[in-house]
Short mmCIF file of C-alpha atoms (C1' of nucleotides) in Angstrom, two decimals:
data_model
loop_
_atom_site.label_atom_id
_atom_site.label_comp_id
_atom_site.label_asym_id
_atom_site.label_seq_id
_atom_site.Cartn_x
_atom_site.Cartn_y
_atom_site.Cartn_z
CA UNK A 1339 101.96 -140.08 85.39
CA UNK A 1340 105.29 -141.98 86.15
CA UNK A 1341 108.84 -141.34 85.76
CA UNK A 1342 111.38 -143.32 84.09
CA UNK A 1343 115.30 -143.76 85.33
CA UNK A 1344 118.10 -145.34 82.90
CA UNK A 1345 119.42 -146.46 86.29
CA UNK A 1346 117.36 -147.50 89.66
CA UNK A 1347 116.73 -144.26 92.12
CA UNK A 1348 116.23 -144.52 95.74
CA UNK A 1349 113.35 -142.62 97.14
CA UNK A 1350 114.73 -139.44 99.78
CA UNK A 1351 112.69 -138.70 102.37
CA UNK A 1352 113.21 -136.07 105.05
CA UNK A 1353 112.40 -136.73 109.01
CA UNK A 1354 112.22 -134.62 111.18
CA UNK A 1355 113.06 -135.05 115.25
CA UNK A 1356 112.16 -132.08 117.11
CA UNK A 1357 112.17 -131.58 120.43
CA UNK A 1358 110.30 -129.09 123.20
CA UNK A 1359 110.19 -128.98 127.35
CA UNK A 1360 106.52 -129.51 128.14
CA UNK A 1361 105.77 -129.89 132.01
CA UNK A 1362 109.48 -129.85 133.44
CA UNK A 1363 110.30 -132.82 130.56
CA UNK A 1364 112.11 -133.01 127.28
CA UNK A 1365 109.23 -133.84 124.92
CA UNK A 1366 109.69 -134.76 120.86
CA UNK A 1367 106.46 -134.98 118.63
CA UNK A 1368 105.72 -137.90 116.77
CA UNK A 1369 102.78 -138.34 114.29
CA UNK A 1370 100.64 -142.29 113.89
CA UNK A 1371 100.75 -143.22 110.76
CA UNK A 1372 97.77 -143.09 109.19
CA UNK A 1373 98.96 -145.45 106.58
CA UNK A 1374 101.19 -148.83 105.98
CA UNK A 1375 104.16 -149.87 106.44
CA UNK A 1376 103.88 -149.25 110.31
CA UNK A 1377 100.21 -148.23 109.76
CA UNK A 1378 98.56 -147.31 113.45
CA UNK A 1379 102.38 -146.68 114.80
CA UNK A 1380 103.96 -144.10 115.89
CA UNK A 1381 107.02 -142.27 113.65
CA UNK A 1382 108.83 -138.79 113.36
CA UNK A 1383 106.94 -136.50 110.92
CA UNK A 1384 108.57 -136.25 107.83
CA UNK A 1385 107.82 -137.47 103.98
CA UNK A 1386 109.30 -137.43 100.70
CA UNK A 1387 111.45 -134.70 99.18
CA UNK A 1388 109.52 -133.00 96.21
CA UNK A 1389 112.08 -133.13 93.07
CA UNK A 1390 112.60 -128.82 92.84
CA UNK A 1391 112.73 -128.55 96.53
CA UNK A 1392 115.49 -127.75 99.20
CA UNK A 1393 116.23 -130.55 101.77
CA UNK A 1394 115.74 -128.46 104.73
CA UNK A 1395 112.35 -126.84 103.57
CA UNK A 1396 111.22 -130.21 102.79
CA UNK A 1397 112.23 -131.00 106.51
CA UNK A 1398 110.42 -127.42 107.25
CA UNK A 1399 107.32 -128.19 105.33
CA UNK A 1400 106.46 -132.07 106.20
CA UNK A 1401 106.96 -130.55 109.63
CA UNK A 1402 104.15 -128.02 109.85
CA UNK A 1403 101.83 -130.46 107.02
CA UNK A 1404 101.98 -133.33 109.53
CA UNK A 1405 102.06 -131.28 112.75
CA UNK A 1406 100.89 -127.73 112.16
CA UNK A 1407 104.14 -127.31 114.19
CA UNK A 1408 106.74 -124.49 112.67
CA UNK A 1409 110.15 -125.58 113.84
CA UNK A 1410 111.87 -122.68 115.45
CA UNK A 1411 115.54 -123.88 115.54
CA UNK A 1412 116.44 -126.44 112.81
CA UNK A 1413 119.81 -128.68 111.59
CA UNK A 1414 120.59 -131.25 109.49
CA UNK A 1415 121.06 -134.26 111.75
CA UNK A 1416 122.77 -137.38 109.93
CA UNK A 1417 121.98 -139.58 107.05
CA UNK A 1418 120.41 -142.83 107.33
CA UNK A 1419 120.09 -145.30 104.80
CA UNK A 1420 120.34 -148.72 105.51
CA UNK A 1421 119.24 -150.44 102.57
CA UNK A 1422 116.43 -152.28 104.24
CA UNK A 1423 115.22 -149.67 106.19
CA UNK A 1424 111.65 -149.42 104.17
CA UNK A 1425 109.95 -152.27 103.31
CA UNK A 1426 108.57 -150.52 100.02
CA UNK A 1427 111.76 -149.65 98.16
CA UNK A 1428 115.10 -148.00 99.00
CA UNK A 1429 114.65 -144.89 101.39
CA UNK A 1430 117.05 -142.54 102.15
CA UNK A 1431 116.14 -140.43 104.51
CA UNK A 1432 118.04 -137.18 105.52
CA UNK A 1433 117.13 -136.34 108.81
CA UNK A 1434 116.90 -132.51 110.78
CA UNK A 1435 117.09 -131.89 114.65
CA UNK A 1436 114.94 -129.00 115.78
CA UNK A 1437 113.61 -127.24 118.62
CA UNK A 1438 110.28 -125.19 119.50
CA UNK A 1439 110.02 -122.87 122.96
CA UNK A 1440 107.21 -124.49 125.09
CA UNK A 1441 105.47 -121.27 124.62
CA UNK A 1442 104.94 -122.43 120.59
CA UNK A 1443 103.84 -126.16 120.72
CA UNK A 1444 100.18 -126.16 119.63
CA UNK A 1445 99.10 -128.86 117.13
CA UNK A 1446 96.94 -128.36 114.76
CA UNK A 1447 95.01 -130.27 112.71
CA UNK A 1448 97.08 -132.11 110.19
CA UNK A 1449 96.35 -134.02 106.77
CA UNK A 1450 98.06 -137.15 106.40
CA UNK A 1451 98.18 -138.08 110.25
CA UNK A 1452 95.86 -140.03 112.71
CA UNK A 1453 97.16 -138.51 115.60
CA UNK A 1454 99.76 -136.28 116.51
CA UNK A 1455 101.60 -135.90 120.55
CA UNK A 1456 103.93 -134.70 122.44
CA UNK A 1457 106.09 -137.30 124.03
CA UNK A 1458 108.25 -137.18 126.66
CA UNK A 1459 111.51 -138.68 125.63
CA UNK A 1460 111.95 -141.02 128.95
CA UNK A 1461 108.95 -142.89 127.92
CA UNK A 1462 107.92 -143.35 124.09
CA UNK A 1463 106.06 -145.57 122.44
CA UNK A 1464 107.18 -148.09 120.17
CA UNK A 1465 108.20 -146.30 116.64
CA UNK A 1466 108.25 -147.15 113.01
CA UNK A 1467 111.17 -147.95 111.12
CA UNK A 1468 114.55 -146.71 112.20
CA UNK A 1469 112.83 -143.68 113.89
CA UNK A 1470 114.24 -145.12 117.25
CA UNK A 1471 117.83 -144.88 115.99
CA UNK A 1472 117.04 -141.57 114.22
CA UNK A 1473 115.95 -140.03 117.70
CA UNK A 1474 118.61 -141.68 119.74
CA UNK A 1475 120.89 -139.86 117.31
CA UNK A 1476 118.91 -136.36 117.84
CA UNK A 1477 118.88 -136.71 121.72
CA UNK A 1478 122.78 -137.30 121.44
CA UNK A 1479 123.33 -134.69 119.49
CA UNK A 1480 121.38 -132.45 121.94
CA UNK A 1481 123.21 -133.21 124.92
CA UNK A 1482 126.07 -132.73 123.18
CA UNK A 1483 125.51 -128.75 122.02
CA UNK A 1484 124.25 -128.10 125.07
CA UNK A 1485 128.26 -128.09 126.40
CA UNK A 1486 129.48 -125.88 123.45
CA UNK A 1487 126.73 -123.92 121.30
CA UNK A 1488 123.66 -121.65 123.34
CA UNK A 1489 120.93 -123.76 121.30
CA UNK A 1490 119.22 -124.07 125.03
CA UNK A 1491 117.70 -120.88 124.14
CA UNK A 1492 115.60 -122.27 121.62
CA UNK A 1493 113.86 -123.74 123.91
CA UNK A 1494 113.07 -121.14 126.04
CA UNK A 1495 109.46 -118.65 125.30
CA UNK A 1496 110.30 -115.18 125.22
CA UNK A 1497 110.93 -114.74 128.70
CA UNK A 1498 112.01 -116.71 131.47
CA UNK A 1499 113.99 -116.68 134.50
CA UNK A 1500 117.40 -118.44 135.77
CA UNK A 1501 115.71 -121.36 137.72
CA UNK A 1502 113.24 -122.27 133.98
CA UNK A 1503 116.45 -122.08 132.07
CA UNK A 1504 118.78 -123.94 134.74
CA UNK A 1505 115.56 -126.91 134.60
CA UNK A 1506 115.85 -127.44 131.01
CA UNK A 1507 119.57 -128.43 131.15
CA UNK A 1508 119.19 -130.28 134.43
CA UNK A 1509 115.95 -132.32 132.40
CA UNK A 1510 118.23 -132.97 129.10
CA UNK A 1511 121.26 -134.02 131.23
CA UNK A 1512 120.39 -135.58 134.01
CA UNK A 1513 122.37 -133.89 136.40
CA UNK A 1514 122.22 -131.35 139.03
CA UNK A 1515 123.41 -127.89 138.62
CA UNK A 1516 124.76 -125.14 140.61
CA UNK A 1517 122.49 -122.46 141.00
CA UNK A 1518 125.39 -119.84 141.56
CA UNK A 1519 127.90 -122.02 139.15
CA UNK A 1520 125.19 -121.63 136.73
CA UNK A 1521 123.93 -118.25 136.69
CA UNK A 1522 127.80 -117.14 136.18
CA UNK A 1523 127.95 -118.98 133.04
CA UNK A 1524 125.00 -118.46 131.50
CA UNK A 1525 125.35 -114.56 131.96
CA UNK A 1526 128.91 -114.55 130.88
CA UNK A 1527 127.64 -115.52 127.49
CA UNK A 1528 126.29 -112.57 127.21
CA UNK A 1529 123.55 -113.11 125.14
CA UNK A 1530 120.51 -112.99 127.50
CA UNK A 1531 119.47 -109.64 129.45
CA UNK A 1532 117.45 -108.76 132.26
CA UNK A 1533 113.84 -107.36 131.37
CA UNK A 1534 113.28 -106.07 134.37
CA UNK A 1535 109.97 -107.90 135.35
CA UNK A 1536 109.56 -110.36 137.91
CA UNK A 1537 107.82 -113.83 137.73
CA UNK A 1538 106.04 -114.52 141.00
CA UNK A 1539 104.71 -117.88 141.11
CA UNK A 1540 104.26 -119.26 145.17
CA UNK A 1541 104.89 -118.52 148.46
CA UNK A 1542 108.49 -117.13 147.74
CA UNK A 1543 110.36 -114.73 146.55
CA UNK A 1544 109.59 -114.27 142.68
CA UNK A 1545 112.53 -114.73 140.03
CA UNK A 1546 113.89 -112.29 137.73
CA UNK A 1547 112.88 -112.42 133.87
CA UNK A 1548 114.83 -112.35 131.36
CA UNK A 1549 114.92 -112.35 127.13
CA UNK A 1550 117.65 -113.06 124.27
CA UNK A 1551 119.15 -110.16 123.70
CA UNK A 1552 119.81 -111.28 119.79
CA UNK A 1553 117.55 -114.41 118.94
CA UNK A 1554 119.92 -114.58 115.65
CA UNK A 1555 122.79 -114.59 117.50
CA UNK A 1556 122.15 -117.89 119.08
CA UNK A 1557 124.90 -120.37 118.04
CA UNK A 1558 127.92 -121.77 118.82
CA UNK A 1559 130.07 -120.53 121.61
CA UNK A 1560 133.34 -119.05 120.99
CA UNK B 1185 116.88 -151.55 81.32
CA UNK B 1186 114.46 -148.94 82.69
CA UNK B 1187 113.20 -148.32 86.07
CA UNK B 1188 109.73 -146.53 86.61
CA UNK B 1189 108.16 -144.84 89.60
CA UNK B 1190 105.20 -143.46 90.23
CA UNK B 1191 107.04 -140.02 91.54
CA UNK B 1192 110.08 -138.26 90.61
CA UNK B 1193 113.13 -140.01 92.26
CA UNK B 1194 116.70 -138.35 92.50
CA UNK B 1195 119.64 -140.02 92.00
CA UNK B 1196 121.80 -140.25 94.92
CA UNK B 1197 125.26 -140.23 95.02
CA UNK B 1198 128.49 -140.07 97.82
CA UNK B 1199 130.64 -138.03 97.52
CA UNK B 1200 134.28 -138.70 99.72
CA UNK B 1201 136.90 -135.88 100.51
CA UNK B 1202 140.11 -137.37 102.25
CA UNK B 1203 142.46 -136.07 103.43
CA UNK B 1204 146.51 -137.22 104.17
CA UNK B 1205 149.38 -134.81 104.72
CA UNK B 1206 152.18 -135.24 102.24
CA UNK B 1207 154.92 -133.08 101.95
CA UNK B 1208 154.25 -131.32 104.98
CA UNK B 1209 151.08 -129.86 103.76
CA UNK B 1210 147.55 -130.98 104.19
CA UNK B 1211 146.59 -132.88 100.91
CA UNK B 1212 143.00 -133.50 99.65
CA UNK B 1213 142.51 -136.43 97.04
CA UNK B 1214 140.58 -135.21 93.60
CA UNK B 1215 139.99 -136.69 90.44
CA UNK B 1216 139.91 -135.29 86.97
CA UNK B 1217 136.34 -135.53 85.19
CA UNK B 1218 136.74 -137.89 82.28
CA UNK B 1219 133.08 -137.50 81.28
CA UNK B 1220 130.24 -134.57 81.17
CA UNK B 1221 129.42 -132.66 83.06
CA UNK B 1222 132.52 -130.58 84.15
CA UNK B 1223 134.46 -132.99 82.10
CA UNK B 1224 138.35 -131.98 82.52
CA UNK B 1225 137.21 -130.94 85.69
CA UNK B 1226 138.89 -131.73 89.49
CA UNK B 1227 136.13 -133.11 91.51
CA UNK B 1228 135.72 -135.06 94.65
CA UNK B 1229 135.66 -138.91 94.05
CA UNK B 1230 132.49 -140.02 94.48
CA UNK B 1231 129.59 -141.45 92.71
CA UNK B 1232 126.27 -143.19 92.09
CA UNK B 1233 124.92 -145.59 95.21
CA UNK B 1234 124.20 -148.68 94.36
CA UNK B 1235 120.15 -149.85 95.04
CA UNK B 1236 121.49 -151.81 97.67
CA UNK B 1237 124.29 -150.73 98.92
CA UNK B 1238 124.78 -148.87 102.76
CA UNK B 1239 125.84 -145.22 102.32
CA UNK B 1240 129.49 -146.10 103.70
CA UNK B 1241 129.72 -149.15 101.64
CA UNK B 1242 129.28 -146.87 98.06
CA UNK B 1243 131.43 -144.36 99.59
CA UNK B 1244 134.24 -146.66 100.51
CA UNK B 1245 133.91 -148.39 97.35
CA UNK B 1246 133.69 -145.22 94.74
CA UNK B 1247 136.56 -144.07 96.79
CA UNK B 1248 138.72 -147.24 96.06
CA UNK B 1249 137.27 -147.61 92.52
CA UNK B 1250 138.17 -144.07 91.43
CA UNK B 1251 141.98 -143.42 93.21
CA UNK B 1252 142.51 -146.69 94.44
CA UNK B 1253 143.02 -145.52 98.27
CA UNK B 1254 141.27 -147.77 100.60
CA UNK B 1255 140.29 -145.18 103.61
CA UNK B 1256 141.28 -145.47 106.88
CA UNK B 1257 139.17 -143.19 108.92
CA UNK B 1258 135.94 -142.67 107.27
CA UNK B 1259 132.54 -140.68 108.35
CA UNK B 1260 129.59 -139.19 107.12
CA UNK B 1261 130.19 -135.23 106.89
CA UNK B 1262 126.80 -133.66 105.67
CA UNK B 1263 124.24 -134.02 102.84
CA UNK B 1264 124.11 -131.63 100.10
CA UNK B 1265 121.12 -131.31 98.07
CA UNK B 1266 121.01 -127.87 96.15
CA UNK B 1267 118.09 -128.12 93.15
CA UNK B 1268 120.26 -127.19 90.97
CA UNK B 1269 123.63 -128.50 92.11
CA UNK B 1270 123.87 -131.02 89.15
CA UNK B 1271 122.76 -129.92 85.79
CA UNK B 1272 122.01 -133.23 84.64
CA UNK B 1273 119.16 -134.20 87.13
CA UNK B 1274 118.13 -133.73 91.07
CA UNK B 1275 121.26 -135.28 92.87
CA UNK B 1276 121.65 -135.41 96.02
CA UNK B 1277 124.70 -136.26 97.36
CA UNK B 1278 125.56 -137.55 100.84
CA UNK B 1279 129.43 -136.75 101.76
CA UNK B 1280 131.82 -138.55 103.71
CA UNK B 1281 134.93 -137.32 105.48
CA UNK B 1282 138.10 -139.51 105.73
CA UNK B 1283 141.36 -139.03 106.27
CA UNK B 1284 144.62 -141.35 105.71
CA UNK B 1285 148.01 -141.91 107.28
CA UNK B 1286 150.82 -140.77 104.92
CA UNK B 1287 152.48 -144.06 104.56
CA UNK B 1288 149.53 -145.36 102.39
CA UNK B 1289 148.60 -142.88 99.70
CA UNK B 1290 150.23 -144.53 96.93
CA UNK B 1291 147.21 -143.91 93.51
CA UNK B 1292 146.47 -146.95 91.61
CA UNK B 1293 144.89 -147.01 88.32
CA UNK B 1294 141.62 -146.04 88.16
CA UNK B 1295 139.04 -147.18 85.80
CA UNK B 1296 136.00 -144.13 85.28
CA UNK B 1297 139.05 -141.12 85.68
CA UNK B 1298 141.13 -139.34 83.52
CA UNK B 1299 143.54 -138.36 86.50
CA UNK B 1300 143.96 -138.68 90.13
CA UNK B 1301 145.93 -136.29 92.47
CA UNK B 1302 146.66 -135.31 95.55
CA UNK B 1303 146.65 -131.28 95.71
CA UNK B 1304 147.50 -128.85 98.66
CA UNK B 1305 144.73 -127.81 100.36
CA UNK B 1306 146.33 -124.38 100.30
CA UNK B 1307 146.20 -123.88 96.60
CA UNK B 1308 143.33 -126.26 95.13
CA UNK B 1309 142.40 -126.06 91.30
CA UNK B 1310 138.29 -125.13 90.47
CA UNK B 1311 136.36 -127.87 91.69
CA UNK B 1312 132.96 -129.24 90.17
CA UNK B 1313 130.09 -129.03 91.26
CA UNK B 1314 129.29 -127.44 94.74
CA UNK B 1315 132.64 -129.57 95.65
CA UNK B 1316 134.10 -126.69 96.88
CA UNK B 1317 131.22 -125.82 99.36
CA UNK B 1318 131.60 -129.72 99.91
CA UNK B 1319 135.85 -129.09 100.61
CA UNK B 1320 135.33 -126.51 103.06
CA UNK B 1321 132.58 -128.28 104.95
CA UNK B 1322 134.72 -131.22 105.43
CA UNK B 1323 137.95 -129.12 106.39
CA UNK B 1324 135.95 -126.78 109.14
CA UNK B 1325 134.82 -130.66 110.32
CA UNK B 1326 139.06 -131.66 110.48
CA UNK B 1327 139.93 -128.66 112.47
CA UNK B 1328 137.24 -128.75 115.10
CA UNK B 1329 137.62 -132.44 115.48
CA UNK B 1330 141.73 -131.96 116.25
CA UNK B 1331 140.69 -130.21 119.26
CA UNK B 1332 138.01 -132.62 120.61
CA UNK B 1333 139.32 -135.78 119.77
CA UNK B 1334 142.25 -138.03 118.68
CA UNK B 1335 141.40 -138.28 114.87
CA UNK B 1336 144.48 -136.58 114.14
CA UNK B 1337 146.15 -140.15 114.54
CA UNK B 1338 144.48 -141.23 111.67
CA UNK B 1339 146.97 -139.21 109.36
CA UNK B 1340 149.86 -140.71 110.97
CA UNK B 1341 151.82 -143.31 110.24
CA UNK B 1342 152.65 -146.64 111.89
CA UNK B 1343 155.14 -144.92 114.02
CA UNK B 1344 156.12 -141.31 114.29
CA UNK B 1345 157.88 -138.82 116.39
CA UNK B 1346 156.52 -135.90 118.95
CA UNK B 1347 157.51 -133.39 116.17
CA UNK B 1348 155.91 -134.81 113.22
CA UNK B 1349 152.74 -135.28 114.89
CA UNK B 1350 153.04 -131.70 116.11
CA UNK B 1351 153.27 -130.42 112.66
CA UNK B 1352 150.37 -132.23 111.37
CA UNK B 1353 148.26 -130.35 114.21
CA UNK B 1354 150.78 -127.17 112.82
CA UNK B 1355 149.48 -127.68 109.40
CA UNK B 1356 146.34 -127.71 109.75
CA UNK B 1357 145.02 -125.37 112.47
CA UNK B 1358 147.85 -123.03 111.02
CA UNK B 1359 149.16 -122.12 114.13
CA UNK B 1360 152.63 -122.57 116.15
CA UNK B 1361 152.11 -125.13 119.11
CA UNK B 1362 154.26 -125.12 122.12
CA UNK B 1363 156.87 -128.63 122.37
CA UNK B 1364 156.39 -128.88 125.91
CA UNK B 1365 152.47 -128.26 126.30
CA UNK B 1366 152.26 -130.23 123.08
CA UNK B 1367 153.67 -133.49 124.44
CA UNK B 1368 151.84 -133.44 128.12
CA UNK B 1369 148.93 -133.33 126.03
CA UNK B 1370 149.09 -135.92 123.92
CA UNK B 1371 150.95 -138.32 126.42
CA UNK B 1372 147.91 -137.16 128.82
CA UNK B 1373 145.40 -139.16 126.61
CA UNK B 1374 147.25 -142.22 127.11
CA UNK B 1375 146.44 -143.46 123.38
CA UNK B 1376 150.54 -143.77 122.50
CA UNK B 1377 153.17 -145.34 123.57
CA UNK B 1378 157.17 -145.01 122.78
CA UNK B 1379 158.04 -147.82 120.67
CA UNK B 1380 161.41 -147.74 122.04
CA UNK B 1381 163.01 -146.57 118.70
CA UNK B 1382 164.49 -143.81 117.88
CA UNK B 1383 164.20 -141.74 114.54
CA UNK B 1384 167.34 -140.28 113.44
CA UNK B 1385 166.88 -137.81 110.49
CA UNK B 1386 169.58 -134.99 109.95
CA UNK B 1387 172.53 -133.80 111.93
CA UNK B 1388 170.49 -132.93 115.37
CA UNK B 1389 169.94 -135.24 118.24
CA UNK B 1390 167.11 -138.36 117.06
CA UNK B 1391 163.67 -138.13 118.12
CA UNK B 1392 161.82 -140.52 120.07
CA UNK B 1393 159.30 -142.83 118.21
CA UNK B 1394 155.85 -143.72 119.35
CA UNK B 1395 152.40 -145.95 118.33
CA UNK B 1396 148.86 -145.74 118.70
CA UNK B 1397 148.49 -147.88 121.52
CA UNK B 1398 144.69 -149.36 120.27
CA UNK B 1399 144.08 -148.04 116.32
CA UNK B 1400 140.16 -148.82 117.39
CA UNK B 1401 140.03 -146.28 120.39
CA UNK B 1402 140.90 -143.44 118.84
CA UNK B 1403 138.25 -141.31 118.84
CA UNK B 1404 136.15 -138.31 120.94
CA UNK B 1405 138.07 -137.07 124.25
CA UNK B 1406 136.62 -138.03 127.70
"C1'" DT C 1449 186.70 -131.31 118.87
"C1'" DG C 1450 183.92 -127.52 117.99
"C1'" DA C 1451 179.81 -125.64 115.68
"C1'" DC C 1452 175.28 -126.32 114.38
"C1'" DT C 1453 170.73 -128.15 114.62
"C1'" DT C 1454 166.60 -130.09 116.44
"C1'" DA C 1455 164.77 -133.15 120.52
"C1'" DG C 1456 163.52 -133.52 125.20
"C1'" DT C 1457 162.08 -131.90 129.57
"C1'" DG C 1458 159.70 -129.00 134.25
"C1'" DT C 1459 158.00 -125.22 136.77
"C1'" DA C 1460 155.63 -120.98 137.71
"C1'" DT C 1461 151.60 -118.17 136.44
"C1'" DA C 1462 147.11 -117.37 134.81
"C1'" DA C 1463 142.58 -118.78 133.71
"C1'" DA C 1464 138.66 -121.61 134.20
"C1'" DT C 1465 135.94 -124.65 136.85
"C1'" DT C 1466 134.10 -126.37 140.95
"C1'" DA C 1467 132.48 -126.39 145.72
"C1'" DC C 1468 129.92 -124.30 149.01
"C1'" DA C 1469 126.04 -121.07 152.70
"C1'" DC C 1470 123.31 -117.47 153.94
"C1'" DG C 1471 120.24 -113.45 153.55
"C1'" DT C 1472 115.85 -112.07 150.86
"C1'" DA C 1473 111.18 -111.70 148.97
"C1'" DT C 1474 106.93 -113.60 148.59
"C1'" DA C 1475 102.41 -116.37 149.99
"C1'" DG C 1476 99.93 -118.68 153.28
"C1'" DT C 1477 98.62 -119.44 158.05
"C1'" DT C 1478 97.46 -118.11 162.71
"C1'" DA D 420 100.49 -108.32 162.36
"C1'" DA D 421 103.59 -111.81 163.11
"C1'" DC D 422 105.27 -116.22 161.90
"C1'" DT D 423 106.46 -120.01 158.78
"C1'" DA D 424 107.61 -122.23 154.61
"C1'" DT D 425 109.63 -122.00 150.18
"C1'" DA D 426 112.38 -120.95 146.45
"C1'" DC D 427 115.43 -116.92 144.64
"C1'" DG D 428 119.83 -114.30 144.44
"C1'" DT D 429 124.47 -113.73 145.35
"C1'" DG D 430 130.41 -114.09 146.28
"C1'" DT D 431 134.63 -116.24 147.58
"C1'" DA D 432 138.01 -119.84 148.27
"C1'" DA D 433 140.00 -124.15 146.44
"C1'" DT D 434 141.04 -126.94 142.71
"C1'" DT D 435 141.96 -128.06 138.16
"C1'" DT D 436 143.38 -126.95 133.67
"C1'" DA D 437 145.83 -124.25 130.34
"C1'" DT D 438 149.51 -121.27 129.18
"C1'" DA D 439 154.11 -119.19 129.12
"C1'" DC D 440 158.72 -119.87 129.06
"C1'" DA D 441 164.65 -121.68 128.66
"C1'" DC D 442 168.08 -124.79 129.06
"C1'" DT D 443 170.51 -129.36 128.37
"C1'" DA D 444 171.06 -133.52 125.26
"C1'" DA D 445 172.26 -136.08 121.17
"C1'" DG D 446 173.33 -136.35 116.83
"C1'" DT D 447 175.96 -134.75 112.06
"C1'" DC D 448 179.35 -132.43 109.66
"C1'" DA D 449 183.49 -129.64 108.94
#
DNA sequence: TGACTTAGTGTATAAATTACACGTATAGTT
DNA sequence: AACTATACGTGTAATTTATACACTAAGTCA
């Protein structure tokens, strides 16, 4: 079967960078390609947009197809379509930023991928195409709603104490934070509560636990 | 000519809303549909990208070839891509947000347009298309950037006074600003400068005039 | 020259952010 | 059982930033 245009079409692809905390470091998965252009390198899962479909369950579906992984948090992310970015034929590829709690990141077993991994985003392989541009972009954009949205949450499992959360913003920044500076803030959003439990874990005194109080709730702050 | 693939392609397309302020009001730029469908229709300018042509390039360049504005500020806003959002075939259309200082608005002829017209934002006609979900998007993107960075120097002119630069940010966040607070602000981000001239304009004392100090540095705060 | 109109300017208060130190609860060791 | 090591939890003072607020200055027009 083919399809016929009056005019030439681009293709559209989605891709898709998302991005977890595995062992006290920001982590985003990455699929080998299984096939050429880039064949045996390493890329962001994503694929082509089917003709009836949505652009962000495209994003959504070449994301668990490739992975197994289903995105918890996800956004459109930018554009990019440099005419020569595919050696094939003209790709377009509209691109999503997303984020999965550590307590959700198991692969499994995917069709039209080599491998699959978990990378941590201070050392990644080489990758195919733009994808290093793509997920320079995504980082960027992470750092940057960190300041003003409570996306941070998305990382998080289900529960988890002060120090976990305070860890995950001091891994994706950089920079040290005040414990006591910190805790203020983050509980004068008022969107996490106590659960009561404890999480004792070593020879000191254990933290308290806590949950999202409204898991739909989590979004941009004031 | 025909062009065949072996999958179903969509066309892609730009689509550009600009902004200028004009009469004291905030103005977006629209053209009249000369052909199907939503002929007779206002719509954004915008159209087909060329096979090899960079997003920005086709965006610039509808933009020009439809209204004859050449944008000043210009940057990709979101991509919308609704199945059904054009009834003649899967488009999906990747939007740009621009804005232009009010000393340059002047319409030329256009070639593929009935009509081209600046219109209030405050009382726009029906728009084609998902335009008006495209409209919105882009002046939500306006207001949040006044606050966070120095854009709104885009929609001035070559000079201007403290006041008329206040009532741009008047205009569009809807909202009375305070003189004083206004202008330590602004003269806090060190981007202007006094030109030396004055404006004189009525029977009240003349107001200072001012530049942008570097036209390439304005951008995101700190 | 007096009346009217808008421009220009500074200070005091409130709010938000930053800096900073010690007591507490647990596990492991003796 | 007592001691040690380790990370957790908490409040206040200082600084910075944002907000509120009123009068004098310079021009035009009658």
């Amino acid at each position: 079967m083919s399809y016929t245009y009056e005019y030439p079409h681009p293709a559209v692809t989605v891709d898709v960078a998302i991005f977890s905390i595995r062992h006290d470091a920001l982590n985003v998965l990455l699929i080998k390609r299984a096939l050429a252009p880039y064949q045996g390198e390493w890329a962001l899962p994503g694929g082509f947009v089917e003709i009836d479909e949505a652009l962000e369950h495209a994003a959504a579906r070449e994301l668990k197809e490739e992975t197994g992984v289903d995105a918890g948090y996800l956004e459109q992310l930018y554009t990019f379509g440099r005419p020569d970015r595919d050696p094939r034929e003209r790709v377009i590829s509209v691109t999503y930023f997303a984020l999965i709690p550590s307590d959700r990141l198991e692969i499994r077993a995917a069709s039209d991928a080599e491998g699959v991994g978990w990378f941590p985003v201070a050392s990644l392989p080489e990758l195919a195409f733009d994808h290093a541009e793509i997920l320079d972009t995504a980082f960027e954009r992470l750092k940057a709603k960190l300041d003003y949205s409570t996306i941070a949450f998305q990382l998080m499992p289900a529960t988890f104490t002060m120090p976990e959360l305070r860890h995950v913003y001091e891994v994706i920044t950089r920079e040290e934070i005040d414990k006591r500076n910190f805790s203020k803030k983050i509980l004068g959003l008022g969107v996490i509560e106590p659960t009561g439990e404890e999480k004792r874990e070593g020879a000191h005194r254990p933290a308290k636990l806590y949950r999202v109080i409204d898991r739909s709730k989590v979004d941009v702050i004031k």
